[in-house]
Short mmCIF file of C-alpha atoms and ligand atoms in Angstrom, two decimals:
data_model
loop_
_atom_site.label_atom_id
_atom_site.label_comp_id
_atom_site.label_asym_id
_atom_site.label_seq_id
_atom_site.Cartn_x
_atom_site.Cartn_y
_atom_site.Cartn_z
CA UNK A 161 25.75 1.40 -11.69
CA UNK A 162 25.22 5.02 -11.09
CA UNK A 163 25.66 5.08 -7.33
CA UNK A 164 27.56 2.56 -5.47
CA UNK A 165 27.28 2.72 -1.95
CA UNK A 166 27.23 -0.04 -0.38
CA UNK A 167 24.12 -1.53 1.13
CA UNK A 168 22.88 -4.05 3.91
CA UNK A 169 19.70 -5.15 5.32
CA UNK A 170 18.35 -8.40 6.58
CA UNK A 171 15.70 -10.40 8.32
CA UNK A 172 15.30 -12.80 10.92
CA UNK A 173 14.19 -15.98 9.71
CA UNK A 174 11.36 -16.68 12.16
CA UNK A 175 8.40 -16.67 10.15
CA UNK A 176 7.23 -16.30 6.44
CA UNK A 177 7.47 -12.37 5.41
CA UNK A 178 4.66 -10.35 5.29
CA UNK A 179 3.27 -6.68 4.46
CA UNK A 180 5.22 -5.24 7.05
CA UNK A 181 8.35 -6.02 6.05
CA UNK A 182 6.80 -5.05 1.77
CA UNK A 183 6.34 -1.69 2.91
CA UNK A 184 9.06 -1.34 5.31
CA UNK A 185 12.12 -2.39 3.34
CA UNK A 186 11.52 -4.98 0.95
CA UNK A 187 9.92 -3.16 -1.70
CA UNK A 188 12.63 -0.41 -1.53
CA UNK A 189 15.50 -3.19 -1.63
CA UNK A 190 13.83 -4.69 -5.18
CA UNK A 191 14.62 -0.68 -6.53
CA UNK A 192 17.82 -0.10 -4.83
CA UNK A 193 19.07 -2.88 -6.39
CA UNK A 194 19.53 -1.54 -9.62
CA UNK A 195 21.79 1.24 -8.28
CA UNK A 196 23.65 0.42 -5.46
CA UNK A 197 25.90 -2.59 -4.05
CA UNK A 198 22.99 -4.53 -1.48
CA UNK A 199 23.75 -6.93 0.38
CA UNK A 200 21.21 -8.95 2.08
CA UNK A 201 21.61 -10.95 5.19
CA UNK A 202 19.09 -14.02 6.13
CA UNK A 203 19.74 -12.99 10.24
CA UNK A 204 19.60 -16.64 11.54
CA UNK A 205 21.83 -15.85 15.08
CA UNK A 206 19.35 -12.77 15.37
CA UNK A 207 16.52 -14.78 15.13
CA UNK A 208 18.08 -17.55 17.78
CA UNK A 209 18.31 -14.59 20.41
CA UNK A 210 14.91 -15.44 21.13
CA UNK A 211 14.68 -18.67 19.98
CA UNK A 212 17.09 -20.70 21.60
CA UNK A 213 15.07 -23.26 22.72
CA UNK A 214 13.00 -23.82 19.51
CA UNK A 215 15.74 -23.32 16.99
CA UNK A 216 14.12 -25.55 14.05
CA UNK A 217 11.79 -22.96 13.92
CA UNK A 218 14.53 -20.71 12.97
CA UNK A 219 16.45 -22.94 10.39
CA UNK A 220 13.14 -23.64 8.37
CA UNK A 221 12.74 -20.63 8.21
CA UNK A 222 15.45 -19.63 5.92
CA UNK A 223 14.55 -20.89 2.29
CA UNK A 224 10.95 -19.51 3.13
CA UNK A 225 12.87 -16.21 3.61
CA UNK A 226 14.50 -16.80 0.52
CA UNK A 227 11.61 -18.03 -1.19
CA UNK A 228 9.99 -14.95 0.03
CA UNK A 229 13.13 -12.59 -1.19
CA UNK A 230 13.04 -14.13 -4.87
CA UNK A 231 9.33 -13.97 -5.17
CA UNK A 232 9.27 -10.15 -4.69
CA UNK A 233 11.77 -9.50 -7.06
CA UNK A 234 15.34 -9.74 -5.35
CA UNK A 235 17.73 -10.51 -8.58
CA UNK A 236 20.38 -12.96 -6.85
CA UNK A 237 22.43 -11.79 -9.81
CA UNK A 238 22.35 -7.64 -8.11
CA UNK A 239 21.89 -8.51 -4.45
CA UNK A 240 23.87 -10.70 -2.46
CA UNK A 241 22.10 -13.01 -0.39
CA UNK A 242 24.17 -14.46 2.85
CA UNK A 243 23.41 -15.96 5.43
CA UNK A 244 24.26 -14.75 8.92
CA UNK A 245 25.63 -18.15 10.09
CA UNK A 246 27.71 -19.29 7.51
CA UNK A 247 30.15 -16.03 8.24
CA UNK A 248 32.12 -16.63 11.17
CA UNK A 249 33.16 -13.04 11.37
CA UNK A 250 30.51 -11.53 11.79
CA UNK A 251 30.17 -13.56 15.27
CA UNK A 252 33.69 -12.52 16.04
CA UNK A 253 33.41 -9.04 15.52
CA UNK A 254 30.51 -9.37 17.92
CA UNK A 255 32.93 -10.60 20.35
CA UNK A 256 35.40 -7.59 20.04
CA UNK A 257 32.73 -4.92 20.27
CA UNK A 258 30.89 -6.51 22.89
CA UNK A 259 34.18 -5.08 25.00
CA UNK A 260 33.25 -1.30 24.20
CA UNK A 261 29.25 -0.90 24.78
CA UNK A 262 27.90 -1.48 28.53
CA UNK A 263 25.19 -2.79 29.96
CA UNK A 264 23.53 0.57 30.46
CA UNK A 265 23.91 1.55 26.62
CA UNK A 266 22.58 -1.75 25.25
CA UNK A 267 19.27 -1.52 28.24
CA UNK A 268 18.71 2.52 26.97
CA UNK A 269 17.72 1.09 23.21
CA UNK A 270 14.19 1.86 22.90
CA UNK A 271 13.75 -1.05 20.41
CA UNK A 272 15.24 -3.73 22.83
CA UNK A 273 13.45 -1.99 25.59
CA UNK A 274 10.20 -2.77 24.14
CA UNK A 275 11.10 -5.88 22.78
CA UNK A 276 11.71 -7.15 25.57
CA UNK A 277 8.92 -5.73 27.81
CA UNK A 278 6.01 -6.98 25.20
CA UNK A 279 7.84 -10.55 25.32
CA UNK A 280 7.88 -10.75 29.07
CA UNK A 281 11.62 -12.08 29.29
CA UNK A 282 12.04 -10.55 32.59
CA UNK A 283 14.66 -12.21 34.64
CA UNK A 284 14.72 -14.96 31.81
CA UNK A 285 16.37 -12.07 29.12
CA UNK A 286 18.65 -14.61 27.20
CA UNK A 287 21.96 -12.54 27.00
CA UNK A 288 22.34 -13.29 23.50
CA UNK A 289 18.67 -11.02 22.77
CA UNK A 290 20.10 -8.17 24.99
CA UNK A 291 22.81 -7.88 22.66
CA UNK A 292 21.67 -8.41 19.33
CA UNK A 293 22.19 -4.73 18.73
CA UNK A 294 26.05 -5.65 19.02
CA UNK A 295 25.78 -8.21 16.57
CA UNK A 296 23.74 -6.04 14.18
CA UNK A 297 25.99 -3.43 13.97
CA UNK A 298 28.60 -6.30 13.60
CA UNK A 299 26.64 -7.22 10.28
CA UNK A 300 26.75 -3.59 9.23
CA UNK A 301 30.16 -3.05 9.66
CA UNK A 302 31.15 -5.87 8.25
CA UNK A 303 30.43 -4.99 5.17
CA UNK A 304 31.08 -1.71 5.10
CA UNK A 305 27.81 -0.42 4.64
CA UNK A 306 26.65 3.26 4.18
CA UNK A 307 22.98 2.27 4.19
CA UNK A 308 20.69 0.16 6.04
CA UNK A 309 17.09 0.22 4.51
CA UNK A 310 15.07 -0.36 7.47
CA UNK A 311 11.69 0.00 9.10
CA UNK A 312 11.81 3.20 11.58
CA UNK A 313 12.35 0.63 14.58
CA UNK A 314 15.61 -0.08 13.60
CA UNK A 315 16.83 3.75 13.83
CA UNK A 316 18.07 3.04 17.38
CA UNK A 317 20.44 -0.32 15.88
CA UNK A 318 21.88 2.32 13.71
CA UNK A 319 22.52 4.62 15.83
CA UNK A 320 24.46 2.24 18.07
CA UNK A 321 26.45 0.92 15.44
CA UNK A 322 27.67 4.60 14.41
CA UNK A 323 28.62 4.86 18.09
CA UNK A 324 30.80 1.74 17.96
CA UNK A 325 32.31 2.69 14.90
CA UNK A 326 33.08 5.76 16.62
CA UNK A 327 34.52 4.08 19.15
CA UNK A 328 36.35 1.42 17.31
CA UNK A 329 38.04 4.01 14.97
CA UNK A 330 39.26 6.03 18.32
CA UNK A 331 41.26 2.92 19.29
CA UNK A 332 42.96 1.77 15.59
CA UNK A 333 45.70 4.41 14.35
CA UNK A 334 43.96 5.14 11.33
CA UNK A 335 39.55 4.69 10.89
CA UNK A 336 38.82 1.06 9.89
CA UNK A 337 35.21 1.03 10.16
CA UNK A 338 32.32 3.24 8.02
CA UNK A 339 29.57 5.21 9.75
CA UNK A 340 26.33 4.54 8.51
CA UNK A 341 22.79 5.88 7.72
CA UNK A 342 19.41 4.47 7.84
CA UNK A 343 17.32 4.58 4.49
CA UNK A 344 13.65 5.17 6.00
CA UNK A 345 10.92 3.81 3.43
CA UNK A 346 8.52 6.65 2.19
CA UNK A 347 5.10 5.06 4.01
CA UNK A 348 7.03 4.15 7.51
CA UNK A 349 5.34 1.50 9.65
CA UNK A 350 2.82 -0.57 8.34
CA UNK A 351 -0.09 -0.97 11.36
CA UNK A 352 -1.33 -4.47 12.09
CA UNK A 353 -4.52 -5.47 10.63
CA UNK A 354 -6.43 -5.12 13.75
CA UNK A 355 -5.28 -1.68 14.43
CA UNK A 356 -2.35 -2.28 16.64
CA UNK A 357 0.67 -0.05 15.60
CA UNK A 358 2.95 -2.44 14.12
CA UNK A 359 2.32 -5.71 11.89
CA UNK A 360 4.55 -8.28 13.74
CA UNK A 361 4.15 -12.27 13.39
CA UNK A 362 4.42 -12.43 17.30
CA UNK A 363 1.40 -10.22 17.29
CA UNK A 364 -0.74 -12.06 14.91
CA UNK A 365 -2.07 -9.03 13.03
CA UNK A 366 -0.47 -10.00 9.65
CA UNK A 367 -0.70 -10.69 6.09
CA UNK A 368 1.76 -12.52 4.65
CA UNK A 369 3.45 -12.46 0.89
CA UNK A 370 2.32 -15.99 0.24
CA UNK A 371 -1.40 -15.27 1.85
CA UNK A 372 -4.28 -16.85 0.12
CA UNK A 373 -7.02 -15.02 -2.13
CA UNK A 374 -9.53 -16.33 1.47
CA UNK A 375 -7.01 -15.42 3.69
CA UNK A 376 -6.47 -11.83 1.97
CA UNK A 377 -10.23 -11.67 1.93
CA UNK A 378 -10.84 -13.00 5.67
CA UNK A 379 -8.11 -10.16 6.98
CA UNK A 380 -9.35 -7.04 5.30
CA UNK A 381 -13.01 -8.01 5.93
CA UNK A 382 -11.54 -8.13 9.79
CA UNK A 383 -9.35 -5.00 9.26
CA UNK A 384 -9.69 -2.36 12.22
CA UNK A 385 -11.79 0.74 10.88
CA UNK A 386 -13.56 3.21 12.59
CA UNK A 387 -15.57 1.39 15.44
CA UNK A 388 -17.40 4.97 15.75
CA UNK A 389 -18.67 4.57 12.26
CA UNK A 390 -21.79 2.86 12.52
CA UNK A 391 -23.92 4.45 9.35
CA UNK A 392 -22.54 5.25 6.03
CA UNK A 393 -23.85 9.03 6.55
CA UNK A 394 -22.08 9.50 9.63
CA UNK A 395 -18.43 11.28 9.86
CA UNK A 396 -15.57 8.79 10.01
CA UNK A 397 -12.32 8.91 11.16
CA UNK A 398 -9.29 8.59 8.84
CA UNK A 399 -6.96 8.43 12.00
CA UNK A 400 -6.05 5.45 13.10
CA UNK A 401 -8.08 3.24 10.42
CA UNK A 402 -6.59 0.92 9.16
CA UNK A 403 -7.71 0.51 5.76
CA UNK A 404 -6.76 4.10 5.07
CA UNK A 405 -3.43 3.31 6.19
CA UNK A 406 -3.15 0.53 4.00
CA UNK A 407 -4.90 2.96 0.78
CA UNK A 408 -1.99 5.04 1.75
CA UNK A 409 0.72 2.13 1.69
CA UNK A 410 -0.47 0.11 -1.36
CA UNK A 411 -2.88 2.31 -3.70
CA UNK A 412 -1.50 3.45 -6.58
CA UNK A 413 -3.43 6.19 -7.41
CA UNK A 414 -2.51 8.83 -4.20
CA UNK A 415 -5.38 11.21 -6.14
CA UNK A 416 -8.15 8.63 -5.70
CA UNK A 417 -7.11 7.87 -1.76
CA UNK A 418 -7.05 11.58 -1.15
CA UNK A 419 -10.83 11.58 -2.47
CA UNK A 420 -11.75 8.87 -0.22
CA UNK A 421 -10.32 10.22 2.83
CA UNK A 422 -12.14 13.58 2.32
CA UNK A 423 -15.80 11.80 1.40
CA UNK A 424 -15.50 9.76 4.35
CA UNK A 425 -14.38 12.13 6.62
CA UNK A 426 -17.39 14.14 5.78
CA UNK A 427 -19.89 11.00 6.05
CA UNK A 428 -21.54 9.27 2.66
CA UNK A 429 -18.71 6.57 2.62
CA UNK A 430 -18.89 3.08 3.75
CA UNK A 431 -16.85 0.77 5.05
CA UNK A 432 -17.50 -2.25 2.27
CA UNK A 433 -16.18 0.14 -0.54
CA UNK A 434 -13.10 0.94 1.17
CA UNK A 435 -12.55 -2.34 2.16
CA UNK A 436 -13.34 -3.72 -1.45
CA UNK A 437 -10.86 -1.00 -2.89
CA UNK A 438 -8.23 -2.25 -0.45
CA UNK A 439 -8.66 -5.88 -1.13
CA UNK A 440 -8.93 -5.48 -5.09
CA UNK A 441 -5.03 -3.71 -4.34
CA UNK A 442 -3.93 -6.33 -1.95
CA UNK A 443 -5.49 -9.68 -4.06
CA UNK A 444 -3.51 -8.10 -7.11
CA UNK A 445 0.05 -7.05 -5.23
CA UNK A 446 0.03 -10.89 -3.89
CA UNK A 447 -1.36 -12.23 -6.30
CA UNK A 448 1.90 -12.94 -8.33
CA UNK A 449 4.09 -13.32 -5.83
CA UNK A 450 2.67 -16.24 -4.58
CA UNK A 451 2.51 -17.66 -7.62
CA UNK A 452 6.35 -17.22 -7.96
CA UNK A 453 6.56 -17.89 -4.17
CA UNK A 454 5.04 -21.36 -4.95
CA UNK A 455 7.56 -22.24 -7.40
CA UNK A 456 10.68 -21.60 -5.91
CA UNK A 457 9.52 -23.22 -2.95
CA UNK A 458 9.63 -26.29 -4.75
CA UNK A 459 13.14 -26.11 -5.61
CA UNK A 460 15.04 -25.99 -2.20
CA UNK A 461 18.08 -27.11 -4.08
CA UNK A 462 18.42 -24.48 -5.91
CA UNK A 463 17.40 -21.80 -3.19
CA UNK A 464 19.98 -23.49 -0.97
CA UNK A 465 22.90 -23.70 -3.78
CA UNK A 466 21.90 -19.37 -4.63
CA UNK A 467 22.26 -18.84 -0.80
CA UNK A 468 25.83 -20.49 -0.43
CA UNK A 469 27.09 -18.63 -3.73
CA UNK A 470 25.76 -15.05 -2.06
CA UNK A 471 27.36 -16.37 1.21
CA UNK A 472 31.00 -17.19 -0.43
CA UNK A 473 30.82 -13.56 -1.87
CA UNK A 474 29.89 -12.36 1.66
CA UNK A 475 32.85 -14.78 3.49
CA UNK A 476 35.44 -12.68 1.75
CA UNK A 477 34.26 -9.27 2.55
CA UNK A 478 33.46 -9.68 6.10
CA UNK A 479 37.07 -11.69 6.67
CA UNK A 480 38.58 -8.55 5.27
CA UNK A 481 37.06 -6.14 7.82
CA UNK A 482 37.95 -8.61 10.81
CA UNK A 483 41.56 -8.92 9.50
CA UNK A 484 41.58 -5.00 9.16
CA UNK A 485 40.03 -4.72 12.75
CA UNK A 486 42.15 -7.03 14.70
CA UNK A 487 45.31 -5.57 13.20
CA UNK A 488 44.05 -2.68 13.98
CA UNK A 489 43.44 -3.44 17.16
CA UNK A 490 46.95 -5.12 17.53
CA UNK A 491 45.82 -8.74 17.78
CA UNK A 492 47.95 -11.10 15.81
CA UNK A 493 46.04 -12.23 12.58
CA UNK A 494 47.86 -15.68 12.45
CA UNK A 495 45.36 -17.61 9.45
N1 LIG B 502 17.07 -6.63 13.02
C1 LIG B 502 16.58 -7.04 11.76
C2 LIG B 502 15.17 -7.63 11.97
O1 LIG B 502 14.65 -7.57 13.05
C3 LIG B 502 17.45 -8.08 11.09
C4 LIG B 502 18.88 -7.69 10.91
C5 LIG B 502 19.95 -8.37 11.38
C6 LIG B 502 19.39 -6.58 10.17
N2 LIG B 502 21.11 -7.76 11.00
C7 LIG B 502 20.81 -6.68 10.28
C8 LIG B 502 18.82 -5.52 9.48
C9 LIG B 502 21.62 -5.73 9.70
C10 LIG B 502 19.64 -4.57 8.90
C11 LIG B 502 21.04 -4.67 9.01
O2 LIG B 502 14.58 -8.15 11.06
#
């Protein structure tokens, strides 16, 4: 190991993964692997924040996370995988820094702002969802982590964890904590397949990593184009379609997606061959991963007994930072 900075990223557990979260982190976590120290978290308390009154659709969600995390290459052997509930101090160090950001800080977060406009909480804004950004940058701090591999929405979670390590580290006599600094993938946000600008399972515009060769079919056949398109000889738009998008996200031949662009921008193009150049990418990217998916599925045992190992490992790093924090802080550290 080259390089070993020390790593964490996560997911909540509230659906199956899907393309979104391929391009926005996951495919960069199966590389950085190799190099640096990654930890990844299974964010089960994060996903309760807005699940509190469904949470079964939270917990069986975990070992398809898991399932999901295997299947695309995460070595449990390089990467720790925890789970957000089985570490008690990552709750607690919630609790301490929950003391230190206000209410006006945690409403200005343009990610929780949004969040929680396009979900309609209103008046009915679960406390626990207005400060998951308190308990995220309690999972990054935790572990120390330098870098968070994350989709660009999660820019503003990072930048309110740096603040409370800023301010945590103003009140200890020497810094405890470690600033940190998002790792942005290369193709940024992955647009849902009907064109709106983010894939999201509360949406409906996805693709998942276990997605059938119909289902794969069925979605880019439906995919968003340009609706001003209507004959192969006319000018099309490469803005905002989003089959160029994905070209751009999954092709592996940038040369060949370049070419496309500029025929179809000019007119002579059609939709179908895009389309079937996107789906012949997409059937063989999934392809084997559900294959793999399928099989560790099978074995929850085993998924479960890999998660608990990656969890110990986790226990005894995130007990050290609380121990360092509360002496720092002057709190007796009696157990
Ligand atoms: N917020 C992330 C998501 O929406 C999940 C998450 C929880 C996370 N804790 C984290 C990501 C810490 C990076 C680091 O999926």
């Amino acid at each position: 190991m080259n390089n070993t900075k020390v790593i964490l990223t996560g997911d909540r557990p509230t659906g199956k993964l899907h393309l979104g979260h391929y391009v926005g982190s996951l495919r960069q976590r199966v590389a950085l692997q190799h190099t640096h120290q990654q930890y990844i978290l299974i964010a089960d308390l994060q996903g309760l924040t807005d699940n509190g009154n469904t949470p079964q659709k939270v917990s069986n969600h975990i070992l398809e996370v898991m399932a999901d995390y295997l299947a695309t290459g995460i070595d449990p052997e390089k990467t720790t995988l925890c789970l957000q509930s089985a570490l008690p101090a990552l709750a607690e160090l919630t609790m301490l820094y929950m003391n230190i950001v206000t209410v006006a800080r945690v409403e200005r977060n343009p990610t929780v702002k949004s969040e929680i406009a396009q979900k309609g909480f209103s008046r009915a804004l679960p406390v626990g969802f207005m400060a998951y950004p308190i308990s995220q940058a309690a999972d990054i701090t935790a572990f120390q982590a330098e870098l968070v591999p994350a989709g660009d929405d999660q820019q503003p979670m990072i930048e309110q964890t740096n603040e409370i390590v800023r301010k945590m580290n103003s009140l200890t006599d020497k810094p405890i904590l470690r600033h940190c600094e998002a790792l942005l993938s290369q193709t940024g946000r992955l647009p849902g397949i009907d064109g709106g600008a983010k894939m999201s399972k509360s949406l409906g515009n996805t693709l998942t990593l276990s997605a059938s060769e119909d289902e794969i079919h069925l979605a880019v056949s439906a995919m968003y184009t340009d609706p001003n398109h209507l004959r192969v000889n006319d000018p099309g738009q490469i803005q905002g379609n989003v089959v160029f998008s994905y070209l751009d996200a999954f092709h592996p031949c940038k040369e060949k997606v370049a070419a496309m662009k500029a025929h179809y921008a000019r007119g002579g193009l059609g939709d179908r061959i895009c389309k079937n150049e996107l789906e012949e990418c997409l059937q063989a990217l999934i392809a084997p991963i559900r294959t793999r998916r399928a099989e560790f599925i099978q074995d929850k045992a085993t998924l479960l007994s890999l998660l608990r190992q990656g969890s110990e490992r986790a226990m005894a790093v995130s007990q050290q930072t609380l121990y360092d924090v509360k002496r720092g802080l002057g709190l007796p550290v009696m157990f």
